[in-house]
């Protein structure tokens, strides 16, 4: 319970309209409504409209030791925006503007609650020759959380995780102080974090437990005029993966490189889980679907790159069609997301999906999504596949190669009917078992981890690293008000 | 950026999701219970907030953009419905208010690509209002006020029924023996009489044998849209009886709300199989022009933009006919606003919003007016007197005019 005195103070900051303690408004901030993680409790929702308002809210919270949780859309798959200790959810979505685009140094400065739809719309309209790296999360989700939480983008091969796309930050600390980080701390340019001490790491991967980002500069990339998306299909993941590993180190203008198994493809086709085989491999259907996206500045360069890509594929007895051509071979009503969105992207892979994990028509979904070494991509699939099948779930695997092939993301999704409590419990068990199974593979670390995974890593992590994180957190948020109950607790 | 090949759900202006197999198909218009196995599929992913087919990803939901909190967008409303259905929430005044603070314009469900939500969310938004009424939390007091008046004086404008035809001039040739009626509607009868007059003059000039019934009552749309289905049905039955007794075979409407009620809601929701042909004025005119029976001669020399009324567009699927008609007027240059057709931004007057939620209503209208101004058009033109009235009440700039399509046609006749 938060007293009416505090509510009045909050109303004075943002205006009555933007504070609510009504149960019907709070209800939608108790948890993310997709994942199998347990619910939390939101006592108050507030929507600030400026960085100064964020500062003032944090100061009050700090004064009265009330938990605060920064929130954009709250659907991060790990329940990491779920208020575990009650308190104030700061819905950042009124801070939704692009403040500046610098085409020379290719970055955009955006506000803390901007969504992908806002950003893409702005760039399409005003800077059509530039693109941001974009997740597959729905367009209503947050740009800042995606960058802060090591989001995985469609330009992953080019630039790495979302965190590597960050050029600079403006942050409100647990005390309410406002700090600038990166070149913007010394100039009006936000071109990078170099060469000053890089304090952005105090906030990256901390899931909003050390500060609230009110501004972020993110890297943009030129849209080159020539681009092709290939969709190679192989009988098994074991057959297709080595080809991707070779492509990952081949350069060739590849900006995105990933593969999925048929289980995941069925999801993208929007097939109802009730109507598909749990293990389509048993039916002799091909289980490996790749995506290779290459771009170039000149036609000649593009032709040469495409030729080299096809040559590598042929070494593995594959002759890939382009996504556009491949789509034609699917019946219309089985094209799902790809069929629906590909026309509006001009035949390119659609970058954002709707409807969350609704493919099973159950509305629930969660993943064991890990950063990983590229050595493990096949083993991860095999291990997670066995567990999924054991729990009666179609194995849904996904692997994306990152940053010129330096590392990769491996992910297993589980869908469930969120209207059925038993299925939720079953999904939780299944996810934990997948997680445990893939821990046999050293280097498999979950991103946007739910609390159970955080606790697992806490026990295993280098002790000094663990202690250092606790000290840093304690320093930045001495009263432990920032997203408490998530991540590693600060030193008192 | 509308694809010509776009396919729509039967009888609606919501696109058909042709790429998804195994869609659950439901019988239209049932009570809330029918939808209980669908609305929880929503994960409030936020797709319902923006138009994904448009380059600029513009916002589409007036209720959400005004209310800001999650609850005011479709995602929030889906999950509140689920919360209620699964016993986690209870009916409260506040919950009802959230559901009523929405013009039911359907722009949100157009964007949602979960097939069952895309296809049916519009229905449970209405079913929730009906439920609110049953539980005594709806409608809003402003709705009750006008509903009572409709039941007594047959219009929501607190006017006397006997004044309904005050706009009618002697020049209009009515034919008491005709089996065609012009259903004027309340807004044109009492507030936007130029629309009634223009429509009647056009019909007269066409030498159409038509009549206007003194005993025409409100179509019931403002009652139906605020969840008072039973009362709306009584109103509908009365209208159907009146028009049947007069031997009417065909009804011409100039109001998008009346058109939808007669053509869609009366037969499909209220099961009143009146058997009459229902035609919206632009439909009639475009056919007559194509048959060479009408010529639009006078040049108007205007740059205009067309606003799709929700009840005509997303609710009924009529997007191109009014545009085709406007393009037939000599001297007219038609330009589009960024949000048009199935992505059109609502004017903010429908669903009982204008009477009960003035802040939301005005902010929606002002946003549309601004969008129209940005096209450089001289006028915003609609095919609904309720939209027209909303624009006229909110336009503050001298440099934008608002017209109904009938007014322009009448000038060009
Ligand atoms: C269908 C679907 C597909 C997805 N695909 C991908 C994908 O391809 N790649 C990928 O990386 N992710 C993906 N995701 C997960 C993705 O990370 C999230 O959906 C999205 O990026 C998180 O945005 P959000 O607005 O939901 O964040 P939230 O859940 O609101 O926030 C996430 C975390 O960031 C914190 N936070 C939020 N705002 C701030 C701020 N201003 N300052 C400090 N901390 C803050 C929160 O407290 C929380 O800890 C997908 C999700 C879905 C539903």
Coordinates of C-alpha atoms in Angstrom, one line a residue, chain A:
Chain A
X1 CA 0.0 0.0 0.0
X2 CA 1.3 3.4 -0.9
X3 CA -0.1 6.3 1.1
X4 CA -2.4 9.0 -0.3
X5 CA 0.3 11.5 0.7
X6 CA 2.8 9.9 -1.7
X7 CA 0.2 9.6 -4.4
X8 CA -0.5 13.3 -4.1
X9 CA 3.2 14.0 -4.4
X10 CA 3.5 11.9 -7.5
X11 CA 0.4 13.6 -9.0
X12 CA 2.1 17.0 -8.4
X13 CA 5.1 15.8 -10.5
X14 CA 3.3 14.4 -13.6
X15 CA -0.3 15.6 -13.3
X16 CA -3.2 13.6 -12.0
X17 CA -3.9 12.0 -15.3
X18 CA -0.7 10.1 -15.4
X19 CA -0.8 8.4 -12.0
X20 CA -3.1 5.6 -11.2
X21 CA -3.7 3.4 -8.2
X22 CA -6.9 1.9 -9.7
X23 CA -6.9 -1.9 -9.6
X24 CA -8.0 -2.2 -13.2
X25 CA -5.1 -0.1 -14.4
X26 CA -2.6 -1.8 -12.1
X27 CA -3.7 -5.2 -13.1
X28 CA -2.0 -5.0 -16.5
X29 CA 1.3 -4.3 -14.9
X30 CA 1.3 -7.2 -12.5
X31 CA 3.1 -9.4 -15.0
X32 CA 3.8 -9.7 -18.7
X33 CA 0.8 -11.8 -19.7
X34 CA 2.9 -14.1 -21.9
X35 CA 5.5 -15.9 -19.9
X36 CA 5.1 -18.7 -17.4
X37 CA 6.8 -16.6 -14.7
X38 CA 4.8 -15.9 -11.5
X39 CA 2.8 -12.7 -11.2
X40 CA 4.1 -9.7 -9.2
X41 CA 2.2 -6.8 -7.8
X42 CA 2.0 -3.3 -9.1
X43 CA 0.7 -0.7 -6.6
X44 CA 0.9 2.4 -8.6
X45 CA 1.6 3.2 -12.3
X46 CA 3.0 6.5 -13.3
X47 CA 3.8 7.9 -16.7
X48 CA 6.4 10.6 -16.7
X49 CA 6.8 13.0 -19.6
X50 CA 10.3 14.3 -19.0
X51 CA 13.7 13.2 -17.6
X52 CA 13.2 15.7 -14.8
X53 CA 9.9 14.1 -13.9
X54 CA 11.6 10.7 -13.8
X55 CA 14.3 12.2 -11.4
X56 CA 11.6 13.6 -9.1
X57 CA 9.7 10.3 -9.0
X58 CA 12.9 8.4 -8.2
X59 CA 13.8 11.0 -5.5
X60 CA 10.4 10.4 -3.8
X61 CA 10.7 6.7 -4.1
X62 CA 14.2 6.8 -2.7
X63 CA 13.1 9.0 0.2
X64 CA 10.3 6.7 1.2
X65 CA 12.1 3.5 0.1
X66 CA 9.4 2.5 -2.3
X67 CA 10.4 0.0 -5.1
X68 CA 10.3 1.4 -8.7
X69 CA 10.3 -0.6 -11.9
X70 CA 11.1 0.9 -15.2
X71 CA 8.7 -0.5 -17.8
X72 CA 8.2 -0.1 -21.5
X73 CA 5.9 -2.9 -22.7
X74 CA 6.8 -5.5 -20.1
X75 CA 7.0 -8.5 -22.5
X76 CA 10.6 -9.5 -22.2
X77 CA 10.1 -13.3 -21.7
X78 CA 12.0 -13.4 -18.4
X79 CA 9.5 -11.5 -16.2
X80 CA 12.3 -9.0 -15.6
X81 CA 9.9 -6.1 -15.5
X82 CA 7.5 -7.8 -13.2
X83 CA 7.3 -5.9 -9.9
X84 CA 8.5 -8.5 -7.4
X85 CA 8.3 -6.3 -4.4
X86 CA 5.3 -4.1 -5.3
X87 CA 5.8 -0.4 -5.6
X88 CA 5.7 2.0 -8.5
X89 CA 5.8 0.9 -12.1
X90 CA 7.2 3.7 -14.2
X91 CA 5.6 3.2 -17.6
X92 CA 8.1 5.1 -19.8
X93 CA 5.9 5.3 -22.9
X94 CA 5.2 9.0 -22.9
X95 CA 9.0 9.4 -23.5
X96 CA 8.7 8.2 -27.0
X97 CA 10.6 10.7 -29.2
X98 CA 13.5 10.6 -31.5
X99 CA 15.4 13.6 -30.4
X100 CA 18.2 13.7 -33.0
X101 CA 19.5 11.8 -35.9
X102 CA 23.1 12.4 -36.9
X103 CA 23.7 11.0 -40.4
X104 CA 27.4 11.8 -40.4
X105 CA 28.2 9.6 -37.5
X106 CA 25.1 7.4 -38.0
X107 CA 23.3 7.5 -34.7
X108 CA 20.0 8.5 -33.3
X109 CA 19.3 9.9 -29.8
X110 CA 16.0 8.5 -28.5
X111 CA 14.0 8.9 -25.3
X112 CA 13.7 6.1 -22.7
X113 CA 10.3 4.8 -23.6
X114 CA 10.3 4.9 -27.4
X115 CA 8.9 1.8 -29.1
X116 CA 10.2 0.1 -32.2
X117 CA 7.2 1.3 -34.1
X118 CA 8.0 4.9 -33.2
X119 CA 11.6 4.6 -34.2
X120 CA 11.0 2.8 -37.4
X121 CA 8.3 5.2 -38.4
X122 CA 10.5 8.2 -37.8
X123 CA 13.4 6.7 -39.7
X124 CA 11.3 5.6 -42.6
X125 CA 9.8 9.1 -42.9
X126 CA 12.8 11.3 -42.2
X127 CA 15.9 9.2 -42.8
X128 CA 14.9 6.5 -45.3
X129 CA 18.5 5.6 -46.2
X130 CA 19.3 4.6 -42.6
X131 CA 18.2 1.7 -40.5
X132 CA 18.4 0.7 -36.9
X133 CA 19.0 -2.9 -35.8
X134 CA 15.6 -4.4 -34.9
X135 CA 14.5 -7.3 -32.8
X136 CA 11.8 -9.7 -33.8
X137 CA 9.8 -8.5 -30.8
X138 CA 6.5 -6.8 -31.6
X139 CA 6.6 -3.2 -32.8
X140 CA 5.1 -2.0 -29.5
X141 CA 8.0 -3.2 -27.4
X142 CA 10.8 -0.9 -26.2
X143 CA 13.9 0.1 -28.0
X144 CA 15.8 0.9 -24.8
X145 CA 15.2 -2.4 -23.0
X146 CA 16.2 -4.2 -26.1
X147 CA 19.5 -2.5 -26.2
X148 CA 20.1 -2.6 -22.5
X149 CA 19.2 -6.3 -22.2
X150 CA 21.5 -7.6 -24.9
X151 CA 18.7 -7.7 -27.5
X152 CA 19.3 -9.7 -30.6
X153 CA 18.7 -7.8 -33.8
X154 CA 18.4 -8.4 -37.5
X155 CA 21.8 -6.7 -38.0
X156 CA 23.4 -9.0 -35.4
X157 CA 26.1 -10.2 -37.8
X158 CA 27.0 -6.6 -38.5
X159 CA 27.0 -5.1 -35.0
X160 CA 26.5 -7.8 -32.3
X161 CA 24.0 -7.5 -29.5
X162 CA 21.9 -4.5 -28.9
X163 CA 24.3 -3.4 -26.1
X164 CA 27.0 -3.1 -28.7
X165 CA 24.8 -0.6 -30.6
X166 CA 24.7 1.8 -27.7
X167 CA 26.7 5.0 -28.2
X168 CA 25.8 6.8 -25.0
X169 CA 23.3 7.2 -22.2
X170 CA 21.5 9.6 -20.0
X171 CA 20.5 7.8 -16.8
X172 CA 18.7 8.6 -13.6
X173 CA 20.4 6.8 -10.7
X174 CA 18.7 5.5 -7.6
X175 CA 19.4 8.7 -5.8
X176 CA 17.7 10.7 -8.5
X177 CA 20.9 12.1 -10.0
X178 CA 21.1 12.5 -13.7
X179 CA 24.3 11.2 -15.4
X180 CA 25.5 11.4 -18.9
X181 CA 27.7 8.6 -20.2
X182 CA 29.9 8.5 -23.3
X183 CA 31.0 11.3 -25.7
X184 CA 27.8 13.2 -24.8
X185 CA 29.3 13.8 -21.3
X186 CA 31.9 16.1 -22.9
X187 CA 30.2 17.4 -26.0
X188 CA 26.8 17.6 -27.8
X189 CA 27.8 14.7 -29.9
X190 CA 26.8 11.2 -29.0
X191 CA 29.1 9.4 -31.4
X192 CA 30.4 6.8 -29.0
X193 CA 31.5 5.5 -25.6
X194 CA 35.2 5.8 -26.4
X195 CA 37.7 6.9 -25.2
X196 CA 36.5 7.7 -21.7
X197 CA 36.0 5.0 -19.0
X198 CA 33.0 3.1 -20.3
X199 CA 30.4 3.3 -17.6
X200 CA 27.6 2.2 -19.8
X201 CA 28.4 -1.3 -18.4
X202 CA 26.9 -0.2 -15.1
X203 CA 23.5 -0.4 -16.7
X204 CA 23.8 -3.0 -19.5
X205 CA 22.6 -6.4 -18.4
X206 CA 21.4 -5.0 -15.1
X207 CA 17.7 -5.2 -16.1
X208 CA 16.8 -1.7 -14.8
X209 CA 18.2 -2.4 -11.3
X210 CA 20.9 0.3 -11.4
X211 CA 19.3 3.2 -13.2
X212 CA 16.6 4.4 -15.5
X213 CA 17.6 5.4 -19.0
X214 CA 16.0 8.6 -20.1
X215 CA 18.0 9.0 -23.3
X216 CA 20.1 6.7 -25.4
X217 CA 22.1 7.1 -28.5
X218 CA 22.0 4.1 -30.8
X219 CA 23.9 3.2 -33.9
X220 CA 22.3 3.4 -37.2
X221 CA 23.4 1.7 -40.4
X222 CA 23.1 2.7 -44.0
X223 CA 20.6 0.8 -46.1
X224 CA 22.6 -0.4 -49.0
X225 CA 20.9 -0.5 -52.4
X226 CA 21.4 -4.2 -53.1
X227 CA 20.1 -6.9 -50.8
X228 CA 19.0 -10.6 -51.1
X229 CA 17.5 -12.9 -48.5
X230 CA 18.1 -16.6 -49.1
X231 CA 16.1 -19.3 -47.4
X232 CA 18.1 -22.6 -47.7
X233 CA 16.3 -25.8 -46.5
X234 CA 18.1 -29.0 -45.4
X235 CA 16.8 -32.3 -44.2
X236 CA 18.3 -32.0 -40.7
X237 CA 19.9 -29.4 -38.5
X238 CA 23.0 -31.5 -38.3
X239 CA 23.3 -31.2 -42.1
X240 CA 22.5 -27.5 -42.4
X241 CA 24.4 -26.0 -39.4
X242 CA 28.0 -26.6 -40.7
X243 CA 27.1 -24.6 -43.8
X244 CA 26.0 -21.7 -41.6
X245 CA 29.2 -21.9 -39.5
X246 CA 31.2 -21.6 -42.7
X247 CA 29.1 -18.7 -43.9
X248 CA 29.5 -17.0 -40.5
X249 CA 33.2 -16.5 -41.2
X250 CA 33.0 -15.7 -44.8
X251 CA 32.1 -12.0 -44.8
X252 CA 30.3 -11.7 -48.1
X253 CA 28.2 -8.7 -46.9
X254 CA 26.1 -11.0 -44.6
X255 CA 24.2 -8.8 -42.2
X256 CA 22.0 -11.5 -40.8
X257 CA 22.5 -15.2 -40.5
X258 CA 20.3 -17.6 -38.7
X259 CA 18.5 -20.9 -38.8
X260 CA 15.4 -22.4 -37.3
X261 CA 14.0 -25.9 -37.1
X262 CA 10.7 -26.9 -38.5
X263 CA 9.0 -26.6 -35.1
X264 CA 9.8 -22.9 -35.0
X265 CA 8.8 -22.6 -38.7
X266 CA 5.4 -24.0 -37.8
X267 CA 5.0 -21.2 -35.3
X268 CA 5.9 -18.6 -37.9
X269 CA 3.4 -20.3 -40.2
X270 CA 0.9 -19.5 -37.4
X271 CA -0.2 -23.1 -37.3
X272 CA -2.2 -24.2 -34.3
X273 CA -0.2 -26.5 -32.2
X274 CA -3.2 -28.7 -31.8
X275 CA -3.1 -29.4 -35.6
X276 CA 0.5 -30.2 -36.1
X277 CA 2.8 -33.1 -35.3
X278 CA 4.8 -32.7 -32.1
X279 CA 7.8 -34.0 -34.0
X280 CA 7.5 -33.2 -37.7
X281 CA 10.9 -34.8 -38.2
X282 CA 9.3 -38.2 -37.8
X283 CA 7.1 -37.4 -40.9
X284 CA 10.3 -37.1 -42.9
X285 CA 9.9 -33.3 -43.3
X286 CA 13.0 -31.1 -43.6
X287 CA 14.0 -29.8 -40.3
X288 CA 16.5 -27.0 -41.1
X289 CA 15.5 -23.6 -42.5
X290 CA 18.2 -21.0 -42.8
X291 CA 18.1 -17.3 -43.5
X292 CA 21.1 -15.6 -45.1
X293 CA 20.8 -11.9 -45.7
X294 CA 23.5 -10.1 -47.7
X295 CA 23.7 -6.5 -48.9
X296 CA 26.1 -4.6 -51.1
X297 CA 26.8 -1.1 -52.3
X298 CA 27.1 -2.0 -56.1
X299 CA 25.4 -4.5 -58.2
X300 CA 28.6 -6.1 -59.2
X301 CA 29.7 -6.5 -55.6
X302 CA 26.3 -8.0 -54.8
X303 CA 26.4 -10.5 -57.6
X304 CA 29.9 -11.7 -56.5
X305 CA 28.7 -12.0 -52.9
X306 CA 25.6 -13.9 -53.9
X307 CA 27.6 -16.2 -56.1
X308 CA 30.1 -17.0 -53.3
X309 CA 27.2 -17.6 -50.9
X310 CA 25.6 -20.1 -53.3
X311 CA 29.0 -21.8 -53.8
X312 CA 29.4 -22.3 -50.1
X313 CA 25.8 -23.7 -49.9
X314 CA 26.5 -26.0 -52.8
X315 CA 29.5 -27.4 -51.0
X316 CA 26.9 -28.7 -48.5
X317 CA 24.7 -29.9 -51.3
X318 CA 22.2 -27.1 -50.9
X319 CA 21.0 -24.7 -53.6
X320 CA 19.1 -22.0 -51.8
X321 CA 16.2 -20.1 -53.2
X322 CA 15.6 -16.6 -52.3
X323 CA 13.0 -16.0 -49.6
X324 CA 10.6 -14.5 -52.2
X325 CA 10.8 -17.6 -54.4
X326 CA 10.7 -20.0 -51.6
X327 CA 7.5 -18.5 -50.2
X328 CA 5.8 -19.2 -53.5
X329 CA 6.2 -22.9 -52.8
X330 CA 4.2 -22.7 -49.6
X331 CA 0.3 -22.9 -49.8
X332 CA -1.1 -19.4 -49.1
X333 CA -2.8 -20.3 -45.8
X334 CA 0.4 -21.8 -44.5
X335 CA 2.7 -18.8 -45.1
X336 CA 1.8 -17.3 -41.8
X337 CA 3.8 -14.3 -40.7
X338 CA 6.2 -14.6 -43.5
X339 CA 3.5 -14.6 -46.1
X340 CA 1.6 -11.8 -44.5
X341 CA 4.5 -9.4 -44.0
X342 CA 7.0 -10.3 -46.8
X343 CA 5.0 -8.4 -49.5
X344 CA 5.2 -5.2 -47.4
X345 CA 8.9 -5.6 -46.9
X346 CA 9.6 -6.0 -50.6
X347 CA 10.5 -9.7 -50.2
X348 CA 12.9 -9.1 -47.4
X349 CA 12.6 -11.1 -44.1
X350 CA 10.0 -9.4 -42.0
X351 CA 11.7 -8.1 -38.9
X352 CA 8.9 -7.8 -36.4
X353 CA 6.3 -10.3 -35.4
X354 CA 2.9 -9.8 -33.8
X355 CA 0.9 -11.7 -31.4
X356 CA 3.7 -12.8 -29.2
X357 CA 3.7 -16.5 -28.6
X358 CA 0.3 -17.2 -29.8
X359 CA 1.1 -19.7 -32.4
X360 CA -0.2 -22.5 -30.2
X361 CA -3.4 -20.5 -29.8
X362 CA -2.7 -20.5 -26.1
X363 CA -1.3 -17.1 -25.7
X364 CA 1.6 -18.3 -23.5
X365 CA 5.2 -18.6 -24.4
X366 CA 8.7 -18.4 -22.9
X367 CA 12.1 -19.4 -24.0
X368 CA 15.4 -20.5 -22.8
X369 CA 17.3 -17.9 -24.8
X370 CA 21.0 -18.0 -24.4
X371 CA 24.2 -16.5 -25.7
X372 CA 26.5 -19.2 -26.7
X373 CA 29.6 -20.4 -28.3
X374 CA 29.2 -21.3 -32.0
X375 CA 30.6 -24.8 -31.2
X376 CA 27.4 -25.7 -29.4
X377 CA 24.7 -24.9 -32.0
X378 CA 23.9 -28.5 -32.9
X379 CA 24.3 -30.0 -29.4
X380 CA 22.0 -27.3 -27.9
X381 CA 19.4 -28.2 -30.4
X382 CA 19.6 -31.9 -29.7
X383 CA 19.5 -31.5 -25.9
X384 CA 16.6 -29.1 -25.9
X385 CA 14.8 -31.1 -28.5
X386 CA 14.8 -34.2 -26.3
X387 CA 13.4 -32.3 -23.3
X388 CA 10.7 -30.5 -25.3
X389 CA 9.5 -33.8 -26.7
X390 CA 9.5 -35.4 -23.3
X391 CA 7.1 -32.6 -22.2
X392 CA 4.9 -33.1 -25.2
X393 CA 6.0 -29.8 -26.8
X394 CA 7.1 -29.4 -30.4
X395 CA 10.8 -28.6 -30.3
X396 CA 11.3 -25.0 -31.4
X397 CA 14.8 -24.1 -32.0
X398 CA 16.4 -21.0 -33.3
X399 CA 20.1 -19.9 -33.7
X400 CA 21.5 -16.6 -34.9
X401 CA 25.1 -15.9 -35.6
X402 CA 26.4 -12.6 -34.2
X403 CA 29.1 -10.0 -34.9
X404 CA 30.9 -11.6 -37.8
X405 CA 30.5 -15.0 -36.3
X406 CA 32.2 -14.3 -33.0
X407 CA 29.4 -15.9 -31.0
X408 CA 25.8 -16.9 -31.4
X409 CA 22.3 -16.9 -29.8
X410 CA 20.6 -20.3 -29.3
X411 CA 17.0 -20.4 -28.2
X412 CA 14.3 -22.9 -27.5
X413 CA 10.7 -21.7 -27.3
X414 CA 7.9 -23.3 -25.4
X415 CA 4.3 -22.4 -26.1
X416 CA 1.5 -23.1 -23.6
X417 CA -2.1 -22.3 -22.9
X418 CA -2.0 -19.5 -20.4
X419 CA -5.7 -20.2 -19.5
X420 CA -4.7 -23.5 -18.0
X421 CA -2.7 -23.4 -14.7
X422 CA -1.5 -26.9 -15.1
X423 CA 0.0 -26.1 -18.5
X424 CA 1.8 -23.1 -17.0
X425 CA 3.4 -25.3 -14.3
X426 CA 4.3 -27.8 -16.9
X427 CA 5.9 -25.1 -19.1
X428 CA 7.9 -23.9 -16.1
X429 CA 9.3 -27.4 -15.4
X430 CA 10.1 -27.9 -19.0
X431 CA 12.0 -24.6 -19.3
X432 CA 14.0 -25.3 -16.2
X433 CA 14.9 -28.8 -17.5
X434 CA 15.9 -27.4 -20.9
X435 CA 18.1 -24.9 -19.1
X436 CA 19.7 -27.6 -16.9
X437 CA 20.3 -29.8 -20.0
X438 CA 22.0 -27.1 -22.0
X439 CA 24.2 -26.2 -19.0
X440 CA 26.1 -29.3 -19.9
X441 CA 27.4 -27.1 -22.7
X442 CA 29.8 -24.7 -21.2
X443 CA 29.2 -21.1 -22.1
X444 CA 25.5 -21.3 -22.5
X445 CA 24.2 -18.2 -20.6
X446 CA 20.6 -17.0 -20.7
X447 CA 19.8 -13.4 -21.5
X448 CA 16.9 -11.5 -20.0
X449 CA 17.1 -14.3 -17.4
X450 CA 14.1 -14.9 -15.0
X451 CA 15.0 -15.1 -11.4
X452 CA 15.5 -18.8 -11.2
X453 CA 18.2 -18.5 -13.9
X454 CA 19.8 -15.6 -12.2
X455 CA 20.0 -17.6 -9.0
X456 CA 21.5 -20.5 -10.9
X457 CA 24.3 -18.3 -12.3
X458 CA 24.9 -16.6 -9.0
X459 CA 26.1 -19.9 -7.5
X460 CA 28.3 -20.7 -10.4
X461 CA 29.8 -17.3 -11.3
X462 CA 33.4 -16.3 -10.4
X463 CA 33.0 -15.2 -6.8
X464 CA 34.9 -11.9 -7.3
X465 CA 32.7 -11.0 -10.3
X466 CA 29.7 -11.7 -8.2
X467 CA 30.9 -9.6 -5.3
X468 CA 31.8 -6.8 -7.6
X469 CA 28.3 -6.7 -9.1
X470 CA 26.9 -6.6 -5.6
X471 CA 29.1 -3.7 -4.7
X472 CA 28.3 -1.8 -7.9
X473 CA 24.6 -2.3 -7.4
X474 CA 24.8 -1.2 -3.8
X475 CA 26.7 1.9 -4.8
X476 CA 24.2 3.0 -7.5
X477 CA 21.1 2.0 -5.6
X478 CA 21.9 2.2 -1.9
X479 CA 18.3 1.8 -0.8
X480 CA 17.6 -1.1 -3.2
X481 CA 14.6 0.5 -4.7
X482 CA 15.4 -0.1 -8.4
X483 CA 13.5 -3.1 -9.7
X484 CA 14.2 -5.0 -6.5
X485 CA 13.9 -8.8 -6.6
X486 CA 15.4 -8.9 -10.1
X487 CA 19.0 -9.5 -10.9
X488 CA 21.7 -9.6 -8.2
X489 CA 20.9 -7.8 -4.9
X490 CA 23.2 -5.0 -4.0
X491 CA 25.5 -4.9 -1.1
X492 CA 24.0 -3.2 1.9

